[in-house]
mmCIF file of C-alpha atoms and ligand atoms in Angstrom:
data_model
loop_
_atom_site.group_PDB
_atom_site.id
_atom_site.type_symbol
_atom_site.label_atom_id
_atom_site.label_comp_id
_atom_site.label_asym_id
_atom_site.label_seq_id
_atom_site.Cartn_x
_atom_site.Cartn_y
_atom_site.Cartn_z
ATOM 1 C CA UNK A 1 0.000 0.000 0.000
ATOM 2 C CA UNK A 2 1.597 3.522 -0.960
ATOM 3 C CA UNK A 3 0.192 6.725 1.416
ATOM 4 C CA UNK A 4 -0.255 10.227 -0.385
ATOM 5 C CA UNK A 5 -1.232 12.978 1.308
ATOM 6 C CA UNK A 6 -2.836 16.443 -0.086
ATOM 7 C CA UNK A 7 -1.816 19.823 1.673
ATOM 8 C CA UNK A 8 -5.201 19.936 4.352
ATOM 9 C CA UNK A 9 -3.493 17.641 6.673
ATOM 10 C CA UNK A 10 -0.285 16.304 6.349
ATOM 11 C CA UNK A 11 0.117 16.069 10.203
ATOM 12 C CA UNK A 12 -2.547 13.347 10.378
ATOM 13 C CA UNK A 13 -1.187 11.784 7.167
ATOM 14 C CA UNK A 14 2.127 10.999 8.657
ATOM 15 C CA UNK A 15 0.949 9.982 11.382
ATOM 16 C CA UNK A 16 -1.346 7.361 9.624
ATOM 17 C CA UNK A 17 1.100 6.304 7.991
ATOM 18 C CA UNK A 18 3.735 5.794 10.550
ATOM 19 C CA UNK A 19 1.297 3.404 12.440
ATOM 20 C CA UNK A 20 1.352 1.316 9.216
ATOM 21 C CA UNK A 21 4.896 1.473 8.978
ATOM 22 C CA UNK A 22 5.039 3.339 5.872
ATOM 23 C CA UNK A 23 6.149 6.887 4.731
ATOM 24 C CA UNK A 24 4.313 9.357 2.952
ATOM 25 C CA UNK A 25 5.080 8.655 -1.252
ATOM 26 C CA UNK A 26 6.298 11.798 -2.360
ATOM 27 C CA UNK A 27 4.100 14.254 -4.698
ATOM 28 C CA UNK A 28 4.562 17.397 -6.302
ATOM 29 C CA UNK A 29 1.792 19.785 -5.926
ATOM 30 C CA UNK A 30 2.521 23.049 -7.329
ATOM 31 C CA UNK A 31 0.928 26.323 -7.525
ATOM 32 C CA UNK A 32 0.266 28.514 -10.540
ATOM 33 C CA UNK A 33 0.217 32.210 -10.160
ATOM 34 C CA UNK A 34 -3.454 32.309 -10.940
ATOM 35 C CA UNK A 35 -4.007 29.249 -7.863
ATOM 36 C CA UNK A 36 -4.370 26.705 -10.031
ATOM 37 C CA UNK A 37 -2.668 23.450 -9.094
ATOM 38 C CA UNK A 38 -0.658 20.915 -10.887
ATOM 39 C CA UNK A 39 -0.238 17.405 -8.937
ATOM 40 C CA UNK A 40 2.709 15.024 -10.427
ATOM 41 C CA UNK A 41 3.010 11.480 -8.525
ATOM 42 C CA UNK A 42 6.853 10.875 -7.806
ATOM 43 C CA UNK A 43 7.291 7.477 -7.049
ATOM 44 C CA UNK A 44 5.852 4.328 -9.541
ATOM 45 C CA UNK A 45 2.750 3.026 -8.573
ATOM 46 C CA UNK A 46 1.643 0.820 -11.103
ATOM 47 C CA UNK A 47 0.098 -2.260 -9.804
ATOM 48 C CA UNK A 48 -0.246 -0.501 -6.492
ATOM 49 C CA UNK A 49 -3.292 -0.149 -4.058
ATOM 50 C CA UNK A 50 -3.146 3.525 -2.939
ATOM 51 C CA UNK A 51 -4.539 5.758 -0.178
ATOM 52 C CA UNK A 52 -4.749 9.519 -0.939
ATOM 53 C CA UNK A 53 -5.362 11.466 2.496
ATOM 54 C CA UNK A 54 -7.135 14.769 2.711
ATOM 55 C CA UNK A 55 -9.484 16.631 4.598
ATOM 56 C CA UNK A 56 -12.324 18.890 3.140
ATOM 57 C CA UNK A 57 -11.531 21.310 5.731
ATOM 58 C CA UNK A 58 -10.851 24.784 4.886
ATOM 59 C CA UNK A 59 -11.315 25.799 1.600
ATOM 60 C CA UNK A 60 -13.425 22.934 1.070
ATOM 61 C CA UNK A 61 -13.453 23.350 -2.540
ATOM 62 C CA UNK A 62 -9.527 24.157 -2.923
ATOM 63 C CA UNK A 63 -9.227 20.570 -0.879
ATOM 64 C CA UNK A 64 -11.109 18.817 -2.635
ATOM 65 C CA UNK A 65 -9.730 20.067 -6.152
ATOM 66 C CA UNK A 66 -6.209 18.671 -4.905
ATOM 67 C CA UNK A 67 -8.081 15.153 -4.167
ATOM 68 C CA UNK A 68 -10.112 14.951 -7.244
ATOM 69 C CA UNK A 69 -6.474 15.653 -9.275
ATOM 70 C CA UNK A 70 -4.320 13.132 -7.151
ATOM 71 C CA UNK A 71 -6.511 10.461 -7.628
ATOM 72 C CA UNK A 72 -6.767 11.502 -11.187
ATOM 73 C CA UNK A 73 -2.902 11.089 -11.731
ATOM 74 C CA UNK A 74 -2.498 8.215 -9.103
ATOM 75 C CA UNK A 75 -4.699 6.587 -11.495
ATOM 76 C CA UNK A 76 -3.080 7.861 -14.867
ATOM 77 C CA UNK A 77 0.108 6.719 -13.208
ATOM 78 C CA UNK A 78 -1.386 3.136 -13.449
ATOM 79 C CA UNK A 79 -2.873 2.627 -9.484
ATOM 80 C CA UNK A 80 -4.450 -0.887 -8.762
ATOM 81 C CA UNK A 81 -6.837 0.882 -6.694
ATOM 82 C CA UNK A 82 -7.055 4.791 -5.143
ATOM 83 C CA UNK A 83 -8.858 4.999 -1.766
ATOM 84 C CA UNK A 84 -9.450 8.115 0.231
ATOM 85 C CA UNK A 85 -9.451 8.826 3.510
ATOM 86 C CA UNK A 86 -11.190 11.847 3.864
ATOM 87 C CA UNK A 87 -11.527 12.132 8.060
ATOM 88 C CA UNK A 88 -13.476 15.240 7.702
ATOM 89 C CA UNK A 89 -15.911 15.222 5.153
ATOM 90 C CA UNK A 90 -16.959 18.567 3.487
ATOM 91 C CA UNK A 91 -20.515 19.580 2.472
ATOM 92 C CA UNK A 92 -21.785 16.655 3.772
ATOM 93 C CA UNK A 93 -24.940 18.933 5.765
ATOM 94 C CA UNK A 94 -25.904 19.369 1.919
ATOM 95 C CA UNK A 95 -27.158 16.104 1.647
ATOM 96 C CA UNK A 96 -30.471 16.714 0.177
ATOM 97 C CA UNK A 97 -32.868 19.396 -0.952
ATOM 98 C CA UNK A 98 -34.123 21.433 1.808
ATOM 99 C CA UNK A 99 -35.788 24.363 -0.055
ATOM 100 C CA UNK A 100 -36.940 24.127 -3.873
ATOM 101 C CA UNK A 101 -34.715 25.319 -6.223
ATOM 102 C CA UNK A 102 -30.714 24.135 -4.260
ATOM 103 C CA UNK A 103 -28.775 21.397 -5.650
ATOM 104 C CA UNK A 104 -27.432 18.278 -3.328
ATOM 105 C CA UNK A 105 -23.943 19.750 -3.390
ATOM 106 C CA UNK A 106 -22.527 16.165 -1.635
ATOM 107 C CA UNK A 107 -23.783 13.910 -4.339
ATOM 108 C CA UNK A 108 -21.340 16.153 -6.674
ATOM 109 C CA UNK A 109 -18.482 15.527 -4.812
ATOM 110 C CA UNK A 110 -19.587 12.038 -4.633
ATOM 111 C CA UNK A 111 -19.793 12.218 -8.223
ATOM 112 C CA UNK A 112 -16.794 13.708 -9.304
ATOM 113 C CA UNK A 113 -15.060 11.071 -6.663
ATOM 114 C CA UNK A 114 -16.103 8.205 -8.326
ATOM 115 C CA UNK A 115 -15.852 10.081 -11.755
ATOM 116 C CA UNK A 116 -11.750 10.690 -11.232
ATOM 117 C CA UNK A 117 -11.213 7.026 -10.091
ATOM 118 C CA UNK A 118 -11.939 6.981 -6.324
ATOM 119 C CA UNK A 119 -12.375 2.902 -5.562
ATOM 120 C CA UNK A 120 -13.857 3.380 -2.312
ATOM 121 C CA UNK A 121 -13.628 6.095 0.790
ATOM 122 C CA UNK A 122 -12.996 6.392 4.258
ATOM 123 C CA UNK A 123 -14.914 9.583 6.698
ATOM 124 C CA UNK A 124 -15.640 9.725 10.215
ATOM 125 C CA UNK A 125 -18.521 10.951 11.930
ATOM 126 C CA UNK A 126 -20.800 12.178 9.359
ATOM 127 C CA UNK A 127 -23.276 13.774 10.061
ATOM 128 C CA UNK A 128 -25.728 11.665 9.037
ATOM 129 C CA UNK A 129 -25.829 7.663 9.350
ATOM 130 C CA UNK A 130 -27.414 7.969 5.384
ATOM 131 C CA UNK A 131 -24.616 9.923 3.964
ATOM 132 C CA UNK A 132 -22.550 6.943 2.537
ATOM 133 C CA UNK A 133 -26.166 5.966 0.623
ATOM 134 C CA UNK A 134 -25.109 9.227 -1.792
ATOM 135 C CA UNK A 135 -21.964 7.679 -2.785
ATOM 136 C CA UNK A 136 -22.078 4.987 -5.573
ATOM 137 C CA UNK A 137 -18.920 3.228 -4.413
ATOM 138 C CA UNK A 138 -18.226 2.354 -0.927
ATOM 139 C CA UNK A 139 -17.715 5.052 1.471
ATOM 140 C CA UNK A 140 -16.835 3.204 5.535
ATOM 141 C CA UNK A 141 -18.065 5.577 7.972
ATOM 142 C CA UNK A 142 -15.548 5.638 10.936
ATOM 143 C CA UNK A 143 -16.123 7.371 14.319
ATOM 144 C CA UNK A 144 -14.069 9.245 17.047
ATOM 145 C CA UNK A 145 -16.285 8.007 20.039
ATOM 146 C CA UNK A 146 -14.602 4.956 21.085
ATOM 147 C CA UNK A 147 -11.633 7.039 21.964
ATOM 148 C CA UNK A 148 -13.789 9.641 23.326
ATOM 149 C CA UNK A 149 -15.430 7.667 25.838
ATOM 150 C CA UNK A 150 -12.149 6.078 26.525
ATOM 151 C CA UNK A 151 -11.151 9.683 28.030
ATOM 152 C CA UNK A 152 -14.776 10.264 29.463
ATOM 153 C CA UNK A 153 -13.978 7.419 31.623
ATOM 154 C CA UNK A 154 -10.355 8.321 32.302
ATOM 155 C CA UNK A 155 -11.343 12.117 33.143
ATOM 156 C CA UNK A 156 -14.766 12.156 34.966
ATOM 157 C CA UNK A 157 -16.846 9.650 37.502
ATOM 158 C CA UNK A 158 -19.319 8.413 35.201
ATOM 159 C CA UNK A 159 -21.927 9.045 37.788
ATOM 160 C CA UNK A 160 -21.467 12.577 37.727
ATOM 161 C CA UNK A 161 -21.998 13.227 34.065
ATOM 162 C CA UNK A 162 -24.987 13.808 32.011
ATOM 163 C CA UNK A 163 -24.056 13.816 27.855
ATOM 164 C CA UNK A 164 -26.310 16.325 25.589
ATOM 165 C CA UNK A 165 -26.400 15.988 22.072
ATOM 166 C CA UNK A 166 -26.809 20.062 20.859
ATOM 167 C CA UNK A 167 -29.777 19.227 18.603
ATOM 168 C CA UNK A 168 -31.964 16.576 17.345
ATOM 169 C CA UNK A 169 -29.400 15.049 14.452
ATOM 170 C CA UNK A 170 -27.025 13.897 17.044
ATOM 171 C CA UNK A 171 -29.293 12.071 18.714
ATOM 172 C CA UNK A 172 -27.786 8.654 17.051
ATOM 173 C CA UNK A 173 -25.065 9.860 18.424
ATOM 174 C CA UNK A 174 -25.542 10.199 21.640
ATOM 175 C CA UNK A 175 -27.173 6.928 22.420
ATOM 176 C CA UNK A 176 -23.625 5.088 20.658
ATOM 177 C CA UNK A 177 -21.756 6.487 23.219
ATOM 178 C CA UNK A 178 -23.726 6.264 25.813
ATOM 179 C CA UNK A 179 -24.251 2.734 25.566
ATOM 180 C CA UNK A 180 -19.831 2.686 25.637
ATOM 181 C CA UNK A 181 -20.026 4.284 28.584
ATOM 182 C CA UNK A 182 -22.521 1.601 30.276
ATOM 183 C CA UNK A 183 -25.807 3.577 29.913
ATOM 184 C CA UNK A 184 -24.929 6.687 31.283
ATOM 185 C CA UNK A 185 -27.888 9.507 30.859
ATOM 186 C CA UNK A 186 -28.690 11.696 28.343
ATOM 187 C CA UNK A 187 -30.289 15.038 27.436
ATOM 188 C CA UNK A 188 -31.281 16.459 24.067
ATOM 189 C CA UNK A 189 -31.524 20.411 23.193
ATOM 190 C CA UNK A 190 -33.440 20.912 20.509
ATOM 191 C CA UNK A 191 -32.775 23.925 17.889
ATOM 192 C CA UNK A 192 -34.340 25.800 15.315
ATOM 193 C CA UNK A 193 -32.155 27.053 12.260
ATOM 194 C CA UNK A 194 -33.042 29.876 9.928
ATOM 195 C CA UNK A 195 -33.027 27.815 6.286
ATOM 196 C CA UNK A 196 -31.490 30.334 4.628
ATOM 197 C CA UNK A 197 -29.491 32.041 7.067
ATOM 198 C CA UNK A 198 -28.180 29.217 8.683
ATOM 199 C CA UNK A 199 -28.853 31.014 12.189
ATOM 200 C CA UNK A 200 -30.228 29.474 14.996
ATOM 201 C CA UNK A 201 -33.650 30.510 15.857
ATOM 202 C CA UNK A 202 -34.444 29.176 19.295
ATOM 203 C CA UNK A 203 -33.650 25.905 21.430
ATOM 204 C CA UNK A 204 -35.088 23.658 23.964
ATOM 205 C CA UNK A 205 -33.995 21.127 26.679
ATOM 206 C CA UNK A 206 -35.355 17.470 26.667
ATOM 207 C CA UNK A 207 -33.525 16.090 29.817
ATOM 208 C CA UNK A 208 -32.521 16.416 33.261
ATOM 209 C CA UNK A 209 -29.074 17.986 33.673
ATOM 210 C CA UNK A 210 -29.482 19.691 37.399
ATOM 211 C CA UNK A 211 -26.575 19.002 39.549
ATOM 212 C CA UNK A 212 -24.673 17.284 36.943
ATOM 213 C CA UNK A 213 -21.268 18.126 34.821
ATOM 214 C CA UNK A 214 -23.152 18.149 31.455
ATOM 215 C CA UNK A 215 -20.717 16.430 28.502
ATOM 216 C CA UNK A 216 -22.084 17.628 25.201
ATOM 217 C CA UNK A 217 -20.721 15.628 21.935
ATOM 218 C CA UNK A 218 -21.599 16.590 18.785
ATOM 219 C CA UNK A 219 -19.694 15.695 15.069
ATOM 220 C CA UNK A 220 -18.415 19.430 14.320
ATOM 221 C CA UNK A 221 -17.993 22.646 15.776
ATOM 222 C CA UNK A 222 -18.038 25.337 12.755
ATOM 223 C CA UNK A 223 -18.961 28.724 14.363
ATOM 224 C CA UNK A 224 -19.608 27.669 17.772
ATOM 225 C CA UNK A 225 -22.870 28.844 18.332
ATOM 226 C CA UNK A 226 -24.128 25.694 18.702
ATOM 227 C CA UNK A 227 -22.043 24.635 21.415
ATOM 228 C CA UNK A 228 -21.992 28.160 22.966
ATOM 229 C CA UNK A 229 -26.100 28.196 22.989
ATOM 230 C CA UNK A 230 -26.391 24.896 24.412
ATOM 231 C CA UNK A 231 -24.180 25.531 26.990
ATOM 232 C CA UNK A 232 -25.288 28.729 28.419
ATOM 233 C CA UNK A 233 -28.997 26.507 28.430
ATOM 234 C CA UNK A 234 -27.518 23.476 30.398
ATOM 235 C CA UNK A 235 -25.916 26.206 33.025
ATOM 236 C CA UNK A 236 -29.306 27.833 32.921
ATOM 237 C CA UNK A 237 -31.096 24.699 33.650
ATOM 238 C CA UNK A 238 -28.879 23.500 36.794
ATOM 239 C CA UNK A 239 -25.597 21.718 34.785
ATOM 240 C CA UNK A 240 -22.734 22.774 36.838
ATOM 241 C CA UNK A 241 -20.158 22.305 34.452
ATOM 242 C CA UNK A 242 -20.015 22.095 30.522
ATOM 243 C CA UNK A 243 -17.351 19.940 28.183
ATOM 244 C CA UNK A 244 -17.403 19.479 24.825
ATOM 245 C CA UNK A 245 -16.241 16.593 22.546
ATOM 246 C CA UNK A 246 -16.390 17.159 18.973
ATOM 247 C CA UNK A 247 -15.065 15.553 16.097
ATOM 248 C CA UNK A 248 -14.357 18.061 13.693
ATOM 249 C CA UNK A 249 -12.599 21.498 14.552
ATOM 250 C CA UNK A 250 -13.983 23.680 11.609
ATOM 251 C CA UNK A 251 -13.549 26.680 13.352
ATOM 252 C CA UNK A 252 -14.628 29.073 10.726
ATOM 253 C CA UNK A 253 -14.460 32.844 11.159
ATOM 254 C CA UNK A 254 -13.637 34.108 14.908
ATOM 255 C CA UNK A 255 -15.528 30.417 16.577
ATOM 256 C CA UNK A 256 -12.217 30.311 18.338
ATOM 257 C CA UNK A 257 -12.084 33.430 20.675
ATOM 258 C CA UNK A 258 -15.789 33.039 20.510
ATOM 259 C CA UNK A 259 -15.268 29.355 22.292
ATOM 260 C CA UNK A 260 -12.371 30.020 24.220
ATOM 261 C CA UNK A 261 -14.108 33.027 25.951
ATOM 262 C CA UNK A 262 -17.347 31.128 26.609
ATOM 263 C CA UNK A 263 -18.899 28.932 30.323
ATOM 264 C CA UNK A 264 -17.629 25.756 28.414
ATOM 265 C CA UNK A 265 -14.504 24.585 30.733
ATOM 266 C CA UNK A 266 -12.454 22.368 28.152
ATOM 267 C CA UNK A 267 -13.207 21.049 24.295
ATOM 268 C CA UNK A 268 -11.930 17.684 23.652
ATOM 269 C CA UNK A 269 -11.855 17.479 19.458
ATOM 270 C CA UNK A 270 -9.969 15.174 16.941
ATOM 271 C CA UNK A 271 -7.132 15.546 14.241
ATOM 272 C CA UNK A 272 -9.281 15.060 11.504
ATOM 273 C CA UNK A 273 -8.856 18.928 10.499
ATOM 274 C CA UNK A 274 -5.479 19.949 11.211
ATOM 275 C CA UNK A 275 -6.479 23.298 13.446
ATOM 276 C CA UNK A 276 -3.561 26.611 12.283
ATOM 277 C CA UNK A 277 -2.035 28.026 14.950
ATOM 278 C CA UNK A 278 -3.974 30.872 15.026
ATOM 279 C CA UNK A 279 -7.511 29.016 15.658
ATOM 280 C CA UNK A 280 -5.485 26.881 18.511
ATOM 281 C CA UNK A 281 -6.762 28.404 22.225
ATOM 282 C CA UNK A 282 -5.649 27.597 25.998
ATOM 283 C CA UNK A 283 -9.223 25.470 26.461
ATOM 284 C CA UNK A 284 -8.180 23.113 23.292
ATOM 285 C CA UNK A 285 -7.265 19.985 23.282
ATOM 286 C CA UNK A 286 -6.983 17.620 20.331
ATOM 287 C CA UNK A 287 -7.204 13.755 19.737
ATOM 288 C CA UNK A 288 -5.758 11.516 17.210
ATOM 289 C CA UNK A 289 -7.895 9.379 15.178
ATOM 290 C CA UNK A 290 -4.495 8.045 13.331
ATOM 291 C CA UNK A 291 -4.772 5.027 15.132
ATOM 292 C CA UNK A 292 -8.301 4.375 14.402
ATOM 293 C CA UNK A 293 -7.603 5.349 10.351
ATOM 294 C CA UNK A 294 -4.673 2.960 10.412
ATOM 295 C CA UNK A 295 -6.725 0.175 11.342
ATOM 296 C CA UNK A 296 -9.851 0.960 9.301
ATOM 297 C CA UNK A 297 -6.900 1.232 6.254
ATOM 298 C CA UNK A 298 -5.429 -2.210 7.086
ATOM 299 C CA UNK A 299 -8.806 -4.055 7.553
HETATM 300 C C1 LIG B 301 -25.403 20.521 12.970
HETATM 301 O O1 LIG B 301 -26.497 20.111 13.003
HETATM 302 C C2 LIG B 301 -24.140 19.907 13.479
HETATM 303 O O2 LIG B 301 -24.309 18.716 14.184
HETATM 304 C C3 LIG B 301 -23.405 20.915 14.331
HETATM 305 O O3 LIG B 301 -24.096 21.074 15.551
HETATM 306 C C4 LIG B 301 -23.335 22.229 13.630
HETATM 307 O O4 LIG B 301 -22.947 22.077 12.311
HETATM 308 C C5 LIG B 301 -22.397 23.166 14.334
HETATM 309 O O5 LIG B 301 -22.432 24.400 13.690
HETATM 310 P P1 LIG B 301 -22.061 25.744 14.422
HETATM 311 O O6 LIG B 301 -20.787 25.497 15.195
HETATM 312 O O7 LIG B 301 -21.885 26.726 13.314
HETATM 313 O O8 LIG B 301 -23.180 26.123 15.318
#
């Protein structure tokens, strides 16, 4: 198997493939003056199975534009096979139509995918359990909550916690993980988005959280208001502490002063989107999902 990573997230890359015992297989990716990139594969592949790792992070489209053209040339170059591990998934909330008239963005990128040669994918925590069902060639939907539960139950008595999922979508959620953490409770808010805004309207609690260190999990963080919302709600109704563990630091605009200067005490999120320096904040912490990757990649 030969490992090729875009520009989004080398960090992870390496560190995937260091737990399989491989380097990275050198490509070129250069930049025209106008942005446009060329990709050149540097090492022979012919015959070979290979793994192409990027995140969708941000630019999504600028990522993805350096995946669709590696696997492109990985498969000019003669590949066996080009899989992607994509940990962090871009436009995957446009998964349908939700007004008249938009397109289903993620079945494009799912299209031009499997158009440029990709065999079959790897993503974790989508946001929705149906999202693979867009793709026409396999896509294995991988998750960050084993290892967060594994530091729920290092960090906190389990019978002082309550988790929240931040709306209704992560409800799914919620239940997997608290079933890995032996049942512990659960509360749900429930919120209201603006359709074409994208702002949040109102939000309810379902759930008893008084007295309790409330543990919210959701799959992304992208301007925070979610999380910030829902926590000033759980302190409101009694919590007397807030967490967060989220998969995927989007962080766009300011979410990261907006986070660091909220009630939450500590985010917990993983390396599927390498975070810049300048979105990194003294309540941060991130987890690798290399080791999970590596083994999805070797199964
Ligand atoms: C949405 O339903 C997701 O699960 C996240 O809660 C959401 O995308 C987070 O967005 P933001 O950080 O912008 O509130």
């Amino acid at each position: 198997m030969k490992i090729f990573s875009g520009n989004s997230n080398k960090k992870l890359a390496l560190k995937i493939a260091g737990k399989l015992g491989l380097e990275l297989s050198p490509v070129e990716i250069f930049v025209f003056p106008d942005g446009e990139k060329r990709i050149r594969i540097q090492e022979r592949v012919v015959g070979e199975d290979c793994v192409v790792i990027q995140s969708a992070s941000i630019p999504p489209d600028e990522n993805y534009m350096e995946l669709f053209i590696m696997i492109d040339a990985l498969r000019r170059s003669g590949a066996k096979s080009v899989k992607t591990m994509i940990p962090y998934l871009g436009y995957q909330r446009q998964d349908h139509v939700f007004r008249e008239g938009e397109a289903v963005s993620l079945e494009v990128i799912a299209e031009i995918l499997k158009a440029v040669g990709m065999s079959e994918g790897y993503a974790f925590d989508l946001h929705s359990p149906k999202i693979p069902d867009v793709f026409s060639v396999p896509l294995h939907h991988l998750s960050a909550l084993p290892i967060f539960a594994e530091r729920i139950r290092k960090d906190f008595k389990l019978e002082e916690i309550v988790l929240v999922s931040p709306d209704m979508g992560g409800i799914r959620r919620i239940k997997q993980i608290s079933e890995m953490l032996g049942n512990v409770p659960f509360a749900t808010v429930t919120k209201n988005r603006d359709l074409a805004s994208g702002e949040i309207n109102d939000s309810d609690l379902d759930g008893d959280v008084r007295g309790k260190i409330a543990i919210i999990v959701d799959d992304m963080i992208s301007t925070g208001k979610t999380m910030v919302e829902a926590a000033e709600m759980l302190l409101e109704n009694g919590a007397t502490k807030v967490f967060v563990f989220a998969t995927h630091p989007v962080f766009a605009r300011d979410s990261a002063k907006l986070l660091q200067h909220s009630r939450i005490e500590r985010f917990f999120v993983a390396d599927t989107i390498d975070v810049p320096a300048y979105n990194l904040f003294p309540k941060l912490e991130i987890i690798s999902i290399a080791n999970l990757a590596a083994d999805a990649l070797k199964a």
